[in-house]
């Protein structure tokens, strides 16, 4: 009524509204009420259809799997089945994380094996239900040996074999530290204390490697180390780039370079010359700064280098130089 009838009612004139509200006889009034009731019924049907159409039904993309979040009548199913997205390839978080997430995404694509799902093209609506995992959900991405690192159950084909959970449990039990078993002491009375043999403690072997399983905190530490390494590498590359750009940092605090390339005695003289001539530089370049334009001109006058060579060392086109 608010969106359909009210605007139509307001658009009528006062005389028309008065005539419709108080018709001269009962028959037009009944026709008007029937028409209004019919309009409201049609509006309700449209709204119900819109609501049913707007419900997003989530289904499993594995071949032969009929799991869905709603039935055919768009009613929510309370069956406890969860749906999981395909893992993303995080290629910008270090080499270790990039390799692991890339391998996992490839494993999921190979497990589902659908023609419209590739590594670089996975529709947003594609999900894998919990029935294809041993524990009912995907494992942590860094646990590459976990059976639920990728779906392996009821895939509709035999190319990917189901993972062995017993083998994984045996491997994890070997990684756990073994608890020392306490010796069972007989409660019988011993007359001669000399018969007791003192227990010999065997020291643990020192050359045995630490078989403690890596936890999530260990992976976080590895990720932080990788991030710090990348930041240090980024700073080093920025310094190297600034030295190759032939800007102020290239000549700063180096009077020998200033003398050789420009013929001026000191870097301060060069900066003073730049302050004098910069207001008269009418043609500004988007690639070269005012300092680089002055430096290029002085190098050309000082060393008489060819323009092609100057354009090469400044990494610009010959027309720009």
Short mmCIF file of C-alpha atoms in Angstrom, two decimals, residues 13-270:
data_model
loop_
_atom_site.label_atom_id
_atom_site.label_comp_id
_atom_site.label_asym_id
_atom_site.label_seq_id
_atom_site.Cartn_x
_atom_site.Cartn_y
_atom_site.Cartn_z
CA UNK A 13 -7.10 15.71 -7.26
CA UNK A 14 -9.15 16.56 -4.22
CA UNK A 15 -12.41 16.27 -6.13
CA UNK A 16 -11.55 12.86 -7.52
CA UNK A 17 -10.44 11.55 -4.13
CA UNK A 18 -13.69 12.82 -2.57
CA UNK A 19 -15.72 11.14 -5.31
CA UNK A 20 -13.90 7.81 -4.84
CA UNK A 21 -14.11 7.96 -1.06
CA UNK A 22 -17.84 8.85 -1.03
CA UNK A 23 -19.49 7.54 -4.21
CA UNK A 24 -23.12 8.47 -4.83
CA UNK A 25 -24.30 4.85 -4.58
CA UNK A 26 -23.08 1.61 -3.05
CA UNK A 27 -22.25 -0.21 -6.33
CA UNK A 28 -19.27 1.95 -7.41
CA UNK A 29 -17.97 1.78 -3.87
CA UNK A 30 -18.07 -2.03 -3.94
CA UNK A 31 -16.29 -2.07 -7.30
CA UNK A 32 -13.62 0.22 -5.97
CA UNK A 33 -13.09 -1.97 -2.89
CA UNK A 34 -12.90 -5.09 -5.02
CA UNK A 35 -10.33 -3.47 -7.30
CA UNK A 36 -8.26 -2.32 -4.32
CA UNK A 37 -8.38 -5.80 -2.74
CA UNK A 38 -7.35 -7.36 -6.06
CA UNK A 39 -4.41 -4.93 -6.33
CA UNK A 40 -3.26 -5.74 -2.80
CA UNK A 41 -3.43 -9.49 -3.53
CA UNK A 42 -1.36 -9.08 -6.69
CA UNK A 43 1.12 -6.97 -4.75
CA UNK A 44 1.44 -9.67 -2.09
CA UNK A 45 2.09 -12.31 -4.73
CA UNK A 46 4.79 -10.13 -6.31
CA UNK A 47 6.44 -9.58 -2.94
CA UNK A 48 6.36 -13.29 -2.08
CA UNK A 49 7.85 -14.16 -5.46
CA UNK A 50 10.56 -11.53 -5.03
CA UNK A 51 11.50 -12.86 -1.59
CA UNK A 52 11.64 -16.45 -2.86
CA UNK A 53 13.71 -15.37 -5.85
CA UNK A 54 16.18 -13.40 -3.74
CA UNK A 55 17.03 -16.38 -1.48
CA UNK A 56 20.51 -17.63 -2.34
CA UNK A 57 20.61 -21.43 -2.39
CA UNK A 58 24.06 -22.86 -1.62
CA UNK A 59 24.85 -26.27 -3.07
CA UNK A 60 27.90 -28.51 -3.26
CA UNK A 61 29.84 -28.42 -6.52
CA UNK A 62 31.22 -31.98 -6.26
CA UNK A 63 29.91 -34.25 -8.99
CA UNK A 64 27.07 -36.43 -7.73
CA UNK A 65 26.66 -34.63 -4.40
CA UNK A 66 23.10 -33.47 -3.70
CA UNK A 67 23.84 -31.36 -0.61
CA UNK A 68 22.09 -28.00 -0.57
CA UNK A 69 21.15 -25.37 1.98
CA UNK A 70 17.47 -25.11 0.86
CA UNK A 71 14.93 -27.44 -0.67
CA UNK A 72 13.05 -26.88 -3.93
CA UNK A 73 10.52 -24.65 -2.18
CA UNK A 74 13.35 -22.41 -0.89
CA UNK A 75 12.90 -23.61 2.69
CA UNK A 76 15.98 -23.67 4.91
CA UNK A 77 17.19 -27.21 5.66
CA UNK A 78 18.39 -27.89 9.20
CA UNK A 79 20.63 -30.85 8.39
CA UNK A 80 23.87 -29.51 9.88
CA UNK A 81 25.78 -29.58 6.57
CA UNK A 82 28.26 -26.73 6.15
CA UNK A 83 29.69 -25.39 2.89
CA UNK A 84 33.25 -24.14 2.39
CA UNK A 85 34.85 -21.88 -0.22
CA UNK A 86 37.84 -22.80 -2.33
CA UNK A 87 41.13 -21.67 -0.74
CA UNK A 88 42.74 -18.53 -2.12
CA UNK A 89 46.29 -18.30 -3.43
CA UNK A 90 48.04 -15.73 -1.21
CA UNK A 91 51.02 -15.01 -3.42
CA UNK A 92 51.95 -11.73 -1.69
CA UNK A 93 52.69 -13.12 1.79
CA UNK A 94 56.09 -14.68 1.24
CA UNK A 95 57.48 -17.60 -0.70
CA UNK A 96 56.53 -20.25 1.87
CA UNK A 97 52.88 -19.18 2.19
CA UNK A 98 52.62 -18.68 -1.57
CA UNK A 99 53.82 -22.21 -2.37
CA UNK A 100 51.59 -23.86 0.24
CA UNK A 101 48.42 -21.96 -0.68
CA UNK A 102 49.05 -22.50 -4.39
CA UNK A 103 49.48 -26.25 -3.88
CA UNK A 104 46.33 -26.41 -1.78
CA UNK A 105 44.23 -24.55 -4.35
CA UNK A 106 45.51 -26.92 -7.06
CA UNK A 107 44.64 -29.91 -4.85
CA UNK A 108 41.07 -28.67 -4.37
CA UNK A 109 40.61 -28.08 -8.11
CA UNK A 110 41.97 -31.56 -8.88
CA UNK A 111 39.70 -33.13 -6.27
CA UNK A 112 36.50 -31.50 -7.56
CA UNK A 113 37.48 -32.03 -11.22
CA UNK A 114 34.88 -29.91 -12.97
CA UNK A 115 35.44 -28.36 -16.41
CA UNK A 116 34.28 -24.90 -15.32
CA UNK A 117 36.64 -24.82 -12.31
CA UNK A 118 40.30 -24.05 -12.98
CA UNK A 119 43.08 -22.61 -10.88
CA UNK A 120 42.62 -19.07 -12.19
CA UNK A 121 38.85 -19.24 -12.72
CA UNK A 122 36.64 -20.42 -9.85
CA UNK A 123 33.07 -19.05 -9.71
CA UNK A 124 32.23 -17.29 -6.48
CA UNK A 125 29.21 -19.50 -5.84
CA UNK A 126 31.19 -22.75 -5.85
CA UNK A 127 31.28 -24.52 -2.47
CA UNK A 128 32.36 -27.92 -1.13
CA UNK A 129 30.23 -29.42 1.63
CA UNK A 130 31.51 -30.98 4.83
CA UNK A 131 30.65 -34.53 3.70
CA UNK A 132 33.87 -34.66 1.68
CA UNK A 133 36.14 -34.18 4.73
CA UNK A 134 36.97 -36.68 7.47
CA UNK A 135 36.50 -34.19 10.30
CA UNK A 136 33.65 -32.31 8.65
CA UNK A 137 35.68 -29.22 7.79
CA UNK A 138 38.95 -28.27 6.01
CA UNK A 139 42.14 -28.38 8.04
CA UNK A 140 44.47 -25.46 8.69
CA UNK A 141 46.27 -24.55 5.48
CA UNK A 142 49.75 -25.06 6.95
CA UNK A 143 49.03 -28.67 7.98
CA UNK A 144 49.94 -30.07 4.59
CA UNK A 145 49.97 -33.69 5.81
CA UNK A 146 46.49 -33.49 7.36
CA UNK A 147 43.85 -35.73 5.68
CA UNK A 148 41.46 -32.78 5.40
CA UNK A 149 43.98 -30.45 3.77
CA UNK A 150 41.93 -31.06 0.61
CA UNK A 151 38.59 -32.86 0.05
CA UNK A 152 39.06 -36.60 -0.52
CA UNK A 153 35.75 -38.37 0.27
CA UNK A 154 32.86 -39.15 -2.10
CA UNK A 155 34.28 -37.14 -5.00
CA UNK A 156 32.51 -39.08 -7.76
CA UNK A 157 35.75 -40.28 -9.38
CA UNK A 158 38.75 -42.44 -8.51
CA UNK A 159 41.59 -40.16 -9.61
CA UNK A 160 41.95 -38.76 -6.07
CA UNK A 161 42.08 -41.54 -3.48
CA UNK A 162 40.69 -41.00 0.03
CA UNK A 163 43.38 -40.00 2.51
CA UNK A 164 44.40 -42.36 5.29
CA UNK A 165 43.61 -40.92 8.70
CA UNK A 166 45.28 -43.77 10.58
CA UNK A 167 48.61 -43.06 8.89
CA UNK A 168 48.33 -39.39 9.82
CA UNK A 169 47.56 -40.25 13.46
CA UNK A 170 50.56 -42.59 13.65
CA UNK A 171 52.79 -39.89 12.21
CA UNK A 172 51.51 -37.34 14.71
CA UNK A 173 51.93 -39.76 17.61
CA UNK A 174 55.57 -40.27 16.66
CA UNK A 175 56.08 -36.51 16.72
CA UNK A 176 54.62 -36.10 20.20
CA UNK A 177 57.11 -36.32 23.11
CA UNK A 178 56.94 -39.69 24.79
CA UNK A 179 55.99 -39.66 28.49
CA UNK A 180 58.23 -41.64 30.80
CA UNK A 181 56.42 -44.65 32.23
CA UNK A 182 56.70 -45.00 35.98
CA UNK A 183 58.07 -48.39 37.15
CA UNK A 184 55.63 -50.54 39.09
CA UNK A 185 57.12 -51.26 42.53
CA UNK A 186 56.20 -54.49 44.24
CA UNK A 187 54.92 -53.89 47.74
CA UNK A 188 56.59 -57.01 49.19
CA UNK A 189 58.97 -56.52 52.10
CA UNK A 190 62.64 -56.88 51.24
CA UNK A 191 64.85 -58.08 54.09
CA UNK A 192 68.24 -57.39 52.59
CA UNK A 193 68.58 -53.86 51.25
CA UNK A 194 71.70 -54.92 49.38
CA UNK A 195 69.56 -56.86 46.99
CA UNK A 196 68.18 -53.61 45.62
CA UNK A 197 69.77 -52.59 42.35
CA UNK A 198 69.81 -48.84 41.87
CA UNK A 199 68.15 -47.82 38.62
CA UNK A 200 70.49 -46.59 35.94
CA UNK A 201 69.33 -43.40 34.28
CA UNK A 202 70.07 -43.35 30.57
CA UNK A 203 70.63 -39.83 29.30
CA UNK A 204 68.62 -38.87 26.23
CA UNK A 205 70.61 -38.98 23.00
CA UNK A 206 71.89 -35.55 22.05
CA UNK A 207 72.11 -36.18 18.34
CA UNK A 208 68.40 -36.97 18.02
CA UNK A 209 66.65 -34.09 16.23
CA UNK A 210 63.77 -32.24 17.78
CA UNK A 211 60.61 -33.93 16.54
CA UNK A 212 58.20 -31.52 18.18
CA UNK A 213 55.32 -30.82 15.79
CA UNK A 214 55.13 -27.32 14.44
CA UNK A 215 52.21 -25.41 15.88
CA UNK A 216 50.33 -22.45 14.50
CA UNK A 217 52.56 -20.10 16.50
CA UNK A 218 55.63 -21.57 14.78
CA UNK A 219 54.10 -20.86 11.40
CA UNK A 220 53.28 -17.31 12.52
CA UNK A 221 56.91 -16.84 13.51
CA UNK A 222 58.05 -18.13 10.12
CA UNK A 223 55.65 -15.73 8.45
CA UNK A 224 56.97 -12.79 10.48
CA UNK A 225 60.55 -13.72 9.60
CA UNK A 226 59.59 -13.88 5.94
CA UNK A 227 57.88 -10.47 6.16
CA UNK A 228 60.92 -8.91 7.85
CA UNK A 229 63.19 -10.38 5.19
CA UNK A 230 60.99 -8.95 2.43
CA UNK A 231 60.91 -5.53 4.10
CA UNK A 232 64.69 -5.49 4.36
CA UNK A 233 64.98 -6.55 0.73
CA UNK A 234 62.52 -3.82 -0.24
CA UNK A 235 64.58 -1.16 1.53
CA UNK A 236 67.75 -2.38 -0.16
CA UNK A 237 66.08 -2.30 -3.57
CA UNK A 238 64.79 1.23 -2.95
CA UNK A 239 68.31 2.40 -2.10
CA UNK A 240 69.66 0.71 -5.21
CA UNK A 241 66.94 2.31 -7.32
CA UNK A 242 67.63 5.77 -5.93
CA UNK A 243 71.31 5.38 -6.84
CA UNK A 244 70.40 4.42 -10.38
CA UNK A 245 67.86 7.24 -10.88
CA UNK A 246 70.61 9.90 -11.03
CA UNK A 247 68.77 12.28 -8.73
CA UNK A 248 69.89 14.31 -5.70
CA UNK A 249 70.95 11.20 -3.77
CA UNK A 250 73.34 10.23 -6.55
CA UNK A 251 75.49 13.36 -6.11
CA UNK A 252 74.85 14.25 -2.47
CA UNK A 253 77.97 14.30 -0.24
CA UNK A 254 80.19 13.29 -3.16
CA UNK A 255 82.13 16.29 -4.50
CA UNK A 256 84.16 14.11 -6.87
CA UNK A 257 81.03 13.09 -8.79
CA UNK A 258 79.77 16.68 -8.82
CA UNK A 259 83.07 17.90 -10.22
CA UNK A 260 83.25 15.15 -12.86
CA UNK A 261 79.67 15.30 -14.16
CA UNK A 262 78.86 19.01 -13.87
CA UNK A 263 82.15 20.87 -13.54
CA UNK A 264 80.90 22.62 -10.37
CA UNK A 265 83.07 22.44 -7.23
CA UNK A 266 80.45 21.44 -4.63
CA UNK A 267 76.98 20.01 -4.36
CA UNK A 268 75.76 23.19 -2.62
CA UNK A 269 76.73 25.23 -5.67
CA UNK A 270 74.69 22.89 -7.85
#
